Tab-separated table of C-alpha atoms in Angstrom:
chain	number	residue	atom	x	y	z
A	274	UNK	CA	-3.057	3.319	-2.331
A	275	UNK	CA	-2.340	0.193	-4.369
A	276	UNK	CA	-2.828	0.223	-8.127
A	277	UNK	CA	-5.403	-2.545	-7.729
A	278	UNK	CA	-7.646	-0.371	-5.537
A	279	UNK	CA	-7.122	2.695	-7.726
A	280	UNK	CA	-8.271	0.787	-10.815
A	281	UNK	CA	-11.252	-0.689	-8.969
A	282	UNK	CA	-12.213	2.715	-7.573
A	283	UNK	CA	-11.928	4.355	-10.981
A	284	UNK	CA	-14.065	1.682	-12.653
A	285	UNK	CA	-16.645	1.848	-9.876
A	286	UNK	CA	-16.960	5.639	-9.988
A	287	UNK	CA	-17.204	5.566	-13.784
A	288	UNK	CA	-19.985	2.993	-13.732
A	289	UNK	CA	-21.786	4.807	-10.917
A	290	UNK	CA	-21.765	7.983	-13.013
A	291	UNK	CA	-23.090	6.103	-16.051
A	292	UNK	CA	-25.809	4.331	-14.048
A	293	UNK	CA	-26.815	7.598	-12.373
A	294	UNK	CA	-27.164	9.335	-15.742
A	295	UNK	CA	-29.166	6.407	-17.101
A	296	UNK	CA	-31.370	6.469	-13.986
A	297	UNK	CA	-32.121	10.169	-14.455
A	298	UNK	CA	-32.810	9.557	-18.141
A	299	UNK	CA	-35.150	6.683	-17.259
A	300	UNK	CA	-37.096	8.831	-14.781
A	301	UNK	CA	-37.493	11.649	-17.311
A	302	UNK	CA	-38.459	9.225	-20.053
A	303	UNK	CA	-40.886	7.325	-17.812
A	304	UNK	CA	-42.812	10.529	-17.107
A	305	UNK	CA	-43.177	11.318	-20.777
A	306	UNK	CA	-43.962	7.728	-21.725
A	307	UNK	CA	-46.561	7.436	-18.967
A	308	UNK	CA	-48.280	10.698	-19.970
A	309	UNK	CA	-48.306	9.580	-23.587
A	310	UNK	CA	-49.705	6.214	-22.495
A	311	UNK	CA	-52.534	7.893	-20.557
A	312	UNK	CA	-53.311	10.118	-23.510
A	313	UNK	CA	-53.537	7.113	-25.837
A	314	UNK	CA	-55.873	5.372	-23.386
A	315	UNK	CA	-58.082	8.465	-23.247
A	316	UNK	CA	-58.216	8.564	-27.043
A	317	UNK	CA	-59.185	4.891	-27.162
A	318	UNK	CA	-61.918	5.421	-24.538
A	319	UNK	CA	-63.215	8.440	-26.433
A	320	UNK	CA	-63.349	6.451	-29.698
A	321	UNK	CA	-65.205	3.546	-28.066
A	322	UNK	CA	-67.581	5.906	-26.274
A	323	UNK	CA	-68.439	7.942	-29.378
A	324	UNK	CA	-68.788	4.844	-31.544
A	325	UNK	CA	-71.141	3.035	-29.159
A	326	UNK	CA	-73.025	6.121	-27.994
A	327	UNK	CA	-76.829	6.152	-28.132
A	328	UNK	CA	-79.460	8.796	-27.477
A	329	UNK	CA	-80.385	7.174	-24.167
A	330	UNK	CA	-76.754	7.233	-22.942
A	331	UNK	CA	-76.367	10.844	-24.036
A	332	UNK	CA	-79.461	11.809	-22.073
A	333	UNK	CA	-78.196	9.903	-19.035
A	334	UNK	CA	-74.834	11.688	-19.148
A	335	UNK	CA	-76.465	15.066	-19.700
A	336	UNK	CA	-78.910	14.647	-16.801
A	337	UNK	CA	-76.031	13.755	-14.405
A	338	UNK	CA	-74.069	16.421	-12.647
A	339	UNK	CA	-70.555	17.397	-13.714
A	340	UNK	CA	-68.591	14.290	-12.662
A	341	UNK	CA	-69.345	10.684	-13.313
A	342	UNK	CA	-67.070	8.077	-11.607
A	343	UNK	CA	-66.110	4.980	-13.452
A	344	UNK	CA	-64.604	3.219	-10.384
A	345	UNK	CA	-64.554	3.357	-6.619
A	346	UNK	CA	-61.033	4.827	-6.548
A	347	UNK	CA	-62.231	7.889	-8.481
A	348	UNK	CA	-59.372	7.557	-10.933
A	349	UNK	CA	-61.458	8.430	-14.005
A	350	UNK	CA	-64.383	10.698	-14.891
A	351	UNK	CA	-66.561	11.635	-17.882
A	352	UNK	CA	-68.254	14.928	-18.611
A	353	UNK	CA	-70.634	15.372	-21.538
A	354	UNK	CA	-72.414	18.614	-22.261
A	355	UNK	CA	-74.241	20.113	-25.184
A	356	UNK	CA	-72.723	23.203	-26.787
A	357	UNK	CA	-74.182	25.831	-29.063
A	358	UNK	CA	-73.347	25.922	-32.738
A	359	UNK	CA	-72.026	29.456	-32.280
A	360	UNK	CA	-69.264	28.245	-29.917
A	361	UNK	CA	-65.879	27.582	-31.430
A	362	UNK	CA	-65.456	23.818	-31.679
A	363	UNK	CA	-62.512	21.985	-30.111
A	364	UNK	CA	-61.218	19.247	-32.306
A	365	UNK	CA	-58.990	17.594	-29.656
A	366	UNK	CA	-57.120	19.016	-26.693
A	367	UNK	CA	-55.027	17.537	-23.860
A	368	UNK	CA	-54.363	19.335	-20.585
A	369	UNK	CA	-53.352	18.710	-16.955
A	370	UNK	CA	-55.662	20.358	-14.452
A	371	UNK	CA	-56.898	19.980	-10.896
A	372	UNK	CA	-60.346	18.496	-10.395
A	373	UNK	CA	-62.338	17.914	-7.231
A	374	UNK	CA	-64.384	14.755	-6.703
A	375	UNK	CA	-66.576	14.727	-3.610
A	376	UNK	CA	-64.286	17.160	-1.872
A	377	UNK	CA	-61.008	15.362	-2.825
A	378	UNK	CA	-58.856	17.402	-5.136
A	379	UNK	CA	-56.468	15.644	-7.494
A	380	UNK	CA	-54.552	16.289	-10.707
A	381	UNK	CA	-55.937	14.722	-13.888
A	382	UNK	CA	-54.824	14.265	-17.463
A	383	UNK	CA	-57.774	15.601	-19.447
A	384	UNK	CA	-58.924	15.042	-23.036
A	385	UNK	CA	-61.466	17.504	-24.406
A	386	UNK	CA	-63.087	16.848	-27.780
A	387	UNK	CA	-66.222	18.027	-29.630
A	388	UNK	CA	-68.443	15.800	-31.785
A	389	UNK	CA	-71.851	15.977	-33.434
A	390	UNK	CA	-74.572	13.458	-32.782
A	391	UNK	CA	-78.141	13.637	-34.003
A	392	UNK	CA	-77.633	17.098	-35.391
A	393	UNK	CA	-76.479	18.472	-32.060
A	394	UNK	CA	-72.960	19.502	-30.927
A	395	UNK	CA	-71.551	17.921	-27.804
A	396	UNK	CA	-68.315	18.430	-25.853
A	397	UNK	CA	-66.809	15.344	-24.241
A	398	UNK	CA	-64.314	15.602	-21.428
A	399	UNK	CA	-62.449	12.482	-20.270
A	400	UNK	CA	-60.081	12.626	-17.293
A	401	UNK	CA	-57.656	10.163	-15.681
A	402	UNK	CA	-55.838	10.811	-12.423
A	403	UNK	CA	-52.083	11.428	-12.374
A	404	UNK	CA	-51.624	9.873	-8.900
A	405	UNK	CA	-50.953	6.483	-10.483
A	406	UNK	CA	-48.197	8.045	-12.537
A	407	UNK	CA	-46.587	9.557	-9.397
A	408	UNK	CA	-46.679	6.170	-7.682
A	409	UNK	CA	-45.119	4.588	-10.730
A	410	UNK	CA	-42.322	7.171	-10.757
A	411	UNK	CA	-41.606	6.600	-7.038
A	412	UNK	CA	-41.490	2.848	-7.610
A	413	UNK	CA	-39.123	3.241	-10.525
A	414	UNK	CA	-36.963	5.684	-8.510
A	415	UNK	CA	-36.592	3.197	-5.651
A	416	UNK	CA	-35.918	0.407	-8.117
A	417	UNK	CA	-33.291	2.497	-9.896
A	418	UNK	CA	-31.634	3.397	-6.587
A	419	UNK	CA	-31.570	-0.279	-5.593
A	420	UNK	CA	-29.991	-1.189	-8.920
A	421	UNK	CA	-27.413	1.581	-8.438
A	422	UNK	CA	-26.399	0.334	-4.982
A	423	UNK	CA	-26.265	-3.283	-6.149
A	424	UNK	CA	-24.271	-2.274	-9.219
A	425	UNK	CA	-21.771	-0.335	-7.108
A	426	UNK	CA	-21.199	-3.276	-4.742
A	427	UNK	CA	-21.074	-5.852	-7.544
A	428	UNK	CA	-18.797	-3.635	-9.636
A	429	UNK	CA	-16.389	-3.048	-6.754
A	430	UNK	CA	-16.168	-6.759	-5.949
A	431	UNK	CA	-15.724	-7.836	-9.569
A	432	UNK	CA	-13.199	-5.076	-10.294
A	433	UNK	CA	-11.142	-5.964	-7.225
A	434	UNK	CA	-11.161	-9.635	-8.220
A	435	UNK	CA	-10.300	-8.860	-11.832
A	436	UNK	CA	-7.534	-6.363	-11.026
A	437	UNK	CA	-6.074	-8.817	-8.523
A	438	UNK	CA	-6.021	-11.458	-11.263
A	439	UNK	CA	-4.671	-8.934	-13.771
A	440	UNK	CA	-1.894	-7.626	-11.488
A	441	UNK	CA	-0.897	-11.029	-10.063
A	442	UNK	CA	2.050	-11.391	-12.518
A	443	UNK	CA	3.207	-7.855	-11.640
A	444	UNK	CA	3.381	-8.622	-7.912
A	445	UNK	CA	5.029	-11.958	-8.710
A	446	UNK	CA	7.732	-10.159	-10.701
A	447	UNK	CA	8.306	-7.652	-7.874
A	448	UNK	CA	8.421	-10.392	-5.237
A	449	UNK	CA	10.590	-12.941	-7.043
A	450	UNK	CA	12.875	-10.668	-9.025
A	451	UNK	CA	13.381	-7.764	-6.630
A	452	UNK	CA	12.327	-8.435	-3.024
A	453	UNK	CA	13.777	-11.951	-2.751
A	454	UNK	CA	17.004	-11.289	-4.644
A	455	UNK	CA	19.979	-11.311	-2.286
A	456	UNK	CA	22.639	-12.426	-4.720
A	457	UNK	CA	22.522	-10.999	-8.259
A	458	UNK	CA	24.866	-13.736	-9.470
A	459	UNK	CA	22.243	-16.416	-8.693
A	460	UNK	CA	19.384	-14.366	-10.143
A	461	UNK	CA	16.523	-16.347	-11.680
A	462	UNK	CA	16.194	-15.249	-15.311
A	463	UNK	CA	13.192	-17.512	-15.954
A	464	UNK	CA	10.394	-15.172	-17.165
A	465	UNK	CA	7.172	-14.994	-15.169
A	466	UNK	CA	4.201	-16.378	-17.091
A	467	UNK	CA	1.844	-13.589	-18.146
A	468	UNK	CA	-0.229	-12.588	-21.153
A	469	UNK	CA	0.206	-8.857	-20.478
A	470	UNK	CA	2.871	-7.389	-22.753
A	471	UNK	CA	3.644	-4.542	-20.323
A	472	UNK	CA	4.571	-7.025	-17.591
A	473	UNK	CA	6.721	-8.968	-20.039
A	474	UNK	CA	8.615	-5.769	-20.838
A	475	UNK	CA	9.066	-5.113	-17.101
A	476	UNK	CA	10.296	-8.665	-16.542
A	477	UNK	CA	12.819	-8.424	-19.394
A	478	UNK	CA	14.020	-5.001	-18.226
A	479	UNK	CA	14.643	-6.277	-14.687
A	480	UNK	CA	16.529	-9.289	-16.061
A	481	UNK	CA	18.728	-7.034	-18.209
A	482	UNK	CA	19.377	-4.762	-15.223
A	483	UNK	CA	20.248	-7.712	-12.985
A	484	UNK	CA	22.626	-9.032	-15.620
A	485	UNK	CA	24.457	-5.690	-15.591
A	486	UNK	CA	24.529	-5.668	-11.781
A	487	UNK	CA	25.878	-9.233	-11.707
A	488	UNK	CA	28.653	-8.232	-14.116
A	489	UNK	CA	29.579	-5.244	-11.955
A	490	UNK	CA	29.355	-7.441	-8.865
A	491	UNK	CA	31.863	-9.916	-10.284
A	492	UNK	CA	34.125	-7.031	-11.292
A	493	UNK	CA	33.960	-5.683	-7.738
A	494	UNK	CA	34.830	-9.094	-6.314
A	495	UNK	CA	37.835	-9.286	-8.584
A	496	UNK	CA	38.846	-5.764	-7.602
A	497	UNK	CA	38.600	-6.644	-3.894
A	498	UNK	CA	40.811	-9.675	-4.389
A	499	UNK	CA	43.369	-7.574	-6.246
A	500	UNK	CA	43.295	-4.844	-3.591
A	501	UNK	CA	43.719	-7.447	-0.878
A	502	UNK	CA	46.872	-8.729	-2.560
A	503	UNK	CA	48.298	-5.473	-3.900
A	504	UNK	CA	47.912	-3.474	-0.661
A	505	UNK	CA	48.441	-5.974	2.117
A	506	UNK	CA	51.520	-7.568	0.569
A	507	UNK	CA	53.644	-4.358	0.427
A	508	UNK	CA	52.388	-3.421	3.899
A	509	UNK	CA	53.662	-6.734	5.242
A	510	UNK	CA	57.004	-6.187	3.474
A	511	UNK	CA	57.320	-2.691	4.961
A	512	UNK	CA	56.379	-4.001	8.388
A	513	UNK	CA	59.118	-6.646	8.228
A	514	UNK	CA	61.763	-4.153	7.070
A	515	UNK	CA	60.910	-1.670	9.820
A	516	UNK	CA	61.108	-4.402	12.439
A	517	UNK	CA	64.546	-5.409	11.075
A	518	UNK	CA	65.699	-1.789	11.305
A	519	UNK	CA	64.700	-1.734	14.959
A	520	UNK	CA	67.205	-4.540	15.585
A	521	UNK	CA	70.085	-2.380	14.331
A	522	UNK	CA	72.429	-1.689	17.274
A	523	UNK	CA	73.629	1.584	15.743
A	524	UNK	CA	70.070	3.006	15.718
A	525	UNK	CA	69.716	6.191	17.790
A	526	UNK	CA	66.880	6.812	20.223
A	527	UNK	CA	65.364	9.391	17.889
A	528	UNK	CA	65.478	6.957	14.976
A	529	UNK	CA	63.944	4.233	17.104
A	530	UNK	CA	61.034	6.525	18.051
A	531	UNK	CA	60.442	7.384	14.405
A	532	UNK	CA	60.435	3.710	13.447
A	533	UNK	CA	57.941	2.921	16.227
A	534	UNK	CA	55.663	5.723	14.968
A	535	UNK	CA	55.963	4.407	11.419
A	536	UNK	CA	55.117	0.862	12.532
A	537	UNK	CA	52.130	2.185	14.449
A	538	UNK	CA	50.864	4.044	11.378
A	539	UNK	CA	51.485	0.997	9.194
A	540	UNK	CA	49.545	-1.273	11.560
A	541	UNK	CA	46.732	1.272	11.626
A	542	UNK	CA	46.628	1.268	7.830
A	543	UNK	CA	46.614	-2.523	7.791
A	544	UNK	CA	43.711	-2.635	10.272
A	545	UNK	CA	41.688	-0.167	8.169
A	546	UNK	CA	42.286	-2.167	4.976
A	547	UNK	CA	41.322	-5.424	6.682
A	548	UNK	CA	38.146	-3.827	8.051
A	549	UNK	CA	37.150	-2.460	4.641
A	550	UNK	CA	37.844	-5.808	3.009
A	551	UNK	CA	35.749	-7.554	5.644
A	552	UNK	CA	32.810	-5.181	5.077
A	553	UNK	CA	33.057	-5.565	1.320
A	554	UNK	CA	33.182	-9.364	1.458
A	555	UNK	CA	30.241	-9.537	3.839
A	556	UNK	CA	28.121	-7.174	1.764
A	557	UNK	CA	28.999	-9.107	-1.401
A	558	UNK	CA	27.903	-12.395	0.219
A	559	UNK	CA	31.348	-13.938	-0.082
A	560	UNK	CA	30.741	-15.830	3.163
A	561	UNK	CA	28.551	-18.871	3.679
A	562	UNK	CA	26.325	-19.760	6.641
A	563	UNK	CA	27.403	-23.259	7.559
A	564	UNK	CA	27.312	-22.981	11.368
A	565	UNK	CA	24.660	-23.370	14.038
A	566	UNK	CA	25.634	-20.532	16.367
A	567	UNK	CA	24.926	-20.398	20.095
A	568	UNK	CA	24.462	-16.809	21.236
A	569	UNK	CA	25.230	-17.574	24.876
A	570	UNK	CA	28.389	-19.522	24.060
A	571	UNK	CA	29.656	-16.781	21.709
A	572	UNK	CA	29.098	-14.116	24.388
A	573	UNK	CA	31.119	-16.190	26.869
A	574	UNK	CA	33.951	-16.587	24.326
A	575	UNK	CA	34.119	-12.842	23.730
A	576	UNK	CA	34.077	-12.206	27.482
A	577	UNK	CA	37.080	-14.489	27.972
A	578	UNK	CA	39.020	-12.660	25.231
A	579	UNK	CA	38.241	-9.207	26.662
A	580	UNK	CA	38.528	-10.068	30.330
A	581	UNK	CA	41.943	-8.421	30.634
A	582	UNK	CA	40.534	-5.130	29.312
A	583	UNK	CA	37.731	-5.284	31.871
A	584	UNK	CA	40.295	-5.729	34.631
A	585	UNK	CA	42.430	-2.858	33.339
A	586	UNK	CA	39.479	-0.441	33.507
A	587	UNK	CA	38.085	-2.050	36.672
A	588	UNK	CA	34.785	-2.724	34.937
A	589	UNK	CA	32.181	-5.184	36.142
A	590	UNK	CA	30.378	-7.301	33.559
A	591	UNK	CA	26.980	-8.864	34.246
A	592	UNK	CA	25.837	-11.609	31.867
A	593	UNK	CA	22.229	-12.668	32.343
A	594	UNK	CA	21.272	-15.148	29.623
A	595	UNK	CA	19.016	-17.751	31.275
A	596	UNK	CA	17.935	-19.132	27.919
A	597	UNK	CA	20.153	-19.707	24.925
A	598	UNK	CA	19.255	-18.872	21.338
A	599	UNK	CA	20.631	-20.466	18.201
A	600	UNK	CA	20.796	-19.226	14.633
A	601	UNK	CA	22.205	-20.451	11.355
A	602	UNK	CA	25.086	-18.325	10.096
A	603	UNK	CA	28.800	-17.742	10.044
A	604	UNK	CA	30.286	-18.257	13.501
A	605	UNK	CA	33.428	-16.224	12.825
A	606	UNK	CA	31.437	-13.213	11.575
A	607	UNK	CA	28.966	-13.362	14.463
A	608	UNK	CA	31.897	-13.522	16.875
A	609	UNK	CA	33.295	-10.377	15.232
A	610	UNK	CA	29.925	-8.635	15.602
A	611	UNK	CA	29.740	-9.286	19.364
A	612	UNK	CA	33.445	-8.543	19.766
A	613	UNK	CA	33.023	-5.058	18.281
A	614	UNK	CA	29.907	-4.242	20.326
A	615	UNK	CA	31.260	-5.461	23.665
A	616	UNK	CA	34.638	-3.865	22.931
A	617	UNK	CA	32.848	-0.527	22.379
A	618	UNK	CA	30.965	-0.983	25.664
A	619	UNK	CA	34.361	-1.304	27.356
A	620	UNK	CA	36.217	1.344	25.340
A	621	UNK	CA	33.647	4.108	25.930
A	622	UNK	CA	32.823	3.186	29.507
A	623	UNK	CA	33.891	5.030	32.634
A	624	UNK	CA	36.338	3.580	35.184
A	625	UNK	CA	34.646	1.172	37.620
A	626	UNK	CA	31.551	1.146	35.412
A	627	UNK	CA	29.322	-1.740	34.370
A	628	UNK	CA	28.684	-3.715	31.197
A	629	UNK	CA	25.352	-5.568	31.222
A	630	UNK	CA	24.521	-8.283	28.700
A	631	UNK	CA	21.018	-9.765	28.920
A	632	UNK	CA	18.208	-11.111	26.782
A	633	UNK	CA	14.585	-10.103	26.262
A	634	UNK	CA	11.561	-11.677	24.591
A	635	UNK	CA	9.576	-9.256	22.429
A	636	UNK	CA	6.605	-10.424	20.353
A	637	UNK	CA	7.971	-13.970	20.307
A	638	UNK	CA	11.395	-12.849	19.049
A	639	UNK	CA	14.702	-13.113	20.866
A	640	UNK	CA	16.579	-9.893	21.630
A	641	UNK	CA	20.137	-9.528	22.967
A	642	UNK	CA	20.951	-6.282	24.808
A	643	UNK	CA	24.463	-4.938	25.429
A	644	UNK	CA	24.311	-1.955	27.803
A	645	UNK	CA	27.045	0.086	29.420
A	646	UNK	CA	27.295	2.902	31.948
A	647	UNK	CA	29.694	4.875	29.800
A	648	UNK	CA	29.879	8.370	28.422
A	649	UNK	CA	26.990	7.886	25.964
A	650	UNK	CA	26.316	9.747	22.735
A	651	UNK	CA	24.289	12.671	21.494
A	652	UNK	CA	21.312	12.048	19.221
A	653	UNK	CA	23.296	13.197	16.173
A	654	UNK	CA	26.052	10.681	16.869
A	655	UNK	CA	23.513	7.883	17.292
A	656	UNK	CA	22.072	8.614	13.831
A	657	UNK	CA	25.537	8.533	12.227
A	658	UNK	CA	26.891	5.642	14.276
A	659	UNK	CA	26.820	3.105	11.420
A	660	UNK	CA	28.405	5.411	8.835
A	661	UNK	CA	31.924	4.387	7.825
A	662	UNK	CA	34.766	6.443	9.325
A	663	UNK	CA	32.255	8.232	11.588
A	664	UNK	CA	33.976	7.911	14.983
A	665	UNK	CA	31.915	7.765	18.137
A	666	UNK	CA	34.575	9.698	20.036
A	667	UNK	CA	37.229	11.442	18.016
A	668	UNK	CA	39.721	11.521	20.900
A	669	UNK	CA	40.067	7.723	20.844
A	670	UNK	CA	43.230	7.080	18.812
A	671	UNK	CA	42.506	3.377	18.277
A	672	UNK	CA	39.119	4.112	16.698
A	673	UNK	CA	38.921	3.849	12.910
A	674	UNK	CA	35.208	4.590	12.630
A	675	UNK	CA	34.595	1.161	11.045
A	676	UNK	CA	33.531	-0.988	14.013
A	677	UNK	CA	29.795	-0.304	13.819
A	678	UNK	CA	29.902	-0.324	10.019
A	679	UNK	CA	31.213	-3.895	10.267
A	680	UNK	CA	28.485	-4.667	12.816
A	681	UNK	CA	25.771	-3.385	10.476
A	682	UNK	CA	27.058	-5.445	7.525
A	683	UNK	CA	27.325	-8.651	9.559
A	684	UNK	CA	23.873	-8.070	11.082
A	685	UNK	CA	22.319	-7.607	7.638
A	686	UNK	CA	24.092	-10.773	6.462
A	687	UNK	CA	22.397	-12.721	9.310
A	688	UNK	CA	19.012	-10.902	8.991
A	689	UNK	CA	19.452	-9.241	12.380
A	690	UNK	CA	18.119	-5.828	13.385
A	691	UNK	CA	20.444	-3.451	15.268
A	692	UNK	CA	19.115	-0.517	17.266
A	693	UNK	CA	21.095	1.907	19.427
A	694	UNK	CA	19.735	4.030	22.263
A	695	UNK	CA	22.055	6.391	24.047
A	696	UNK	CA	22.141	9.591	26.080
A	697	UNK	CA	25.120	11.778	26.761
A	698	UNK	CA	26.576	10.872	30.157
A	699	UNK	CA	24.037	8.063	30.770
A	700	UNK	CA	25.457	5.180	28.777
A	701	UNK	CA	24.492	3.277	25.635
A	702	UNK	CA	22.228	0.306	24.931
A	703	UNK	CA	22.566	-1.783	21.776
A	704	UNK	CA	19.582	-4.027	20.903
A	705	UNK	CA	20.110	-7.007	18.588
A	706	UNK	CA	16.800	-8.476	17.372
A	707	UNK	CA	16.931	-12.018	16.023
A	708	UNK	CA	14.354	-13.280	13.513
A	709	UNK	CA	11.502	-15.210	15.109
């Protein structure tokens, strides 16, 4: 999960918890506030009633039965009765009790209070229904729930927008200074604009790291150039001297065989060094991409160069490229890539076998397929095929284990994808996917 969504989720859950706690607190407080409000209203009604009470009203209330309704909804009642002087007076008392009005039972908040009027003691009971309070609590509960849902949605949207704005410099640093960097020498050291100090530290750290990598990269280039000169030059000298020794008329047959073996080993060493130098130069971007390459034309050129090998092994090659594809790159390197792949299709084929070269269109992208009917490979060999010095078939003396390593480096240089599918005894298919 992205940091942006983690931050938004954390903020949302935190605010949901806070709002939920506040909602519960509001509900509890509303109940107490409402009860207190009802009690204050009952006290005010009692004060007005006692203050404005007359003998006629007292007689009217006393002659009525227990309950007297103040409204049609039966939300209030008044009870007034005369008490004896021997009874213990009640100064003021609140209670919640059930009362029944015309057969309908309901819960009321009740105020009971005694007072003296005209030398007589009276007990006044005022009641107000609690049903209004329950309705109020339900309304507030629904309102609180609605606020909670709206707050969650609004919080999530605002947090996502804010974190996206906050993390924009971070993703810009990752994209510009890591993902899009192919050549550390041409690295862009211009800092990304941001007000967040942490991102500035990250930006500076990446720039320092890239500076170190660029220094090492230049050192490696210099080392490669030195190796190219220091190794290949003495090999060429040795090669010339051994060839001159072969021209000696006094050389015995045994000596001639030893010189041939030495020349063979020397040429093998030279081929390995050249292959390693090629891989290193490609991976260090020491080649440019000045050419517009035709895939079909390059395949035909490689076929012409390897035609004699096809005839020697009695192999049949089928080239089916109805449509050409062009790419910008290095023509010499791309030629080497196809040369190695088609050469492998010939080298590891069976006598009188086939080599099929054709194209496919997958998801709008061009794909070149080189398939053979050869000996194939096990799954383990397929996984290790691109590892340097990992030979596809150890019994092949002319294999250095560098052909597919060169292919992988050249493919990466041209942004190509290489995939190998093979089964033991059923041949091998190499898929080259070109960028759309």
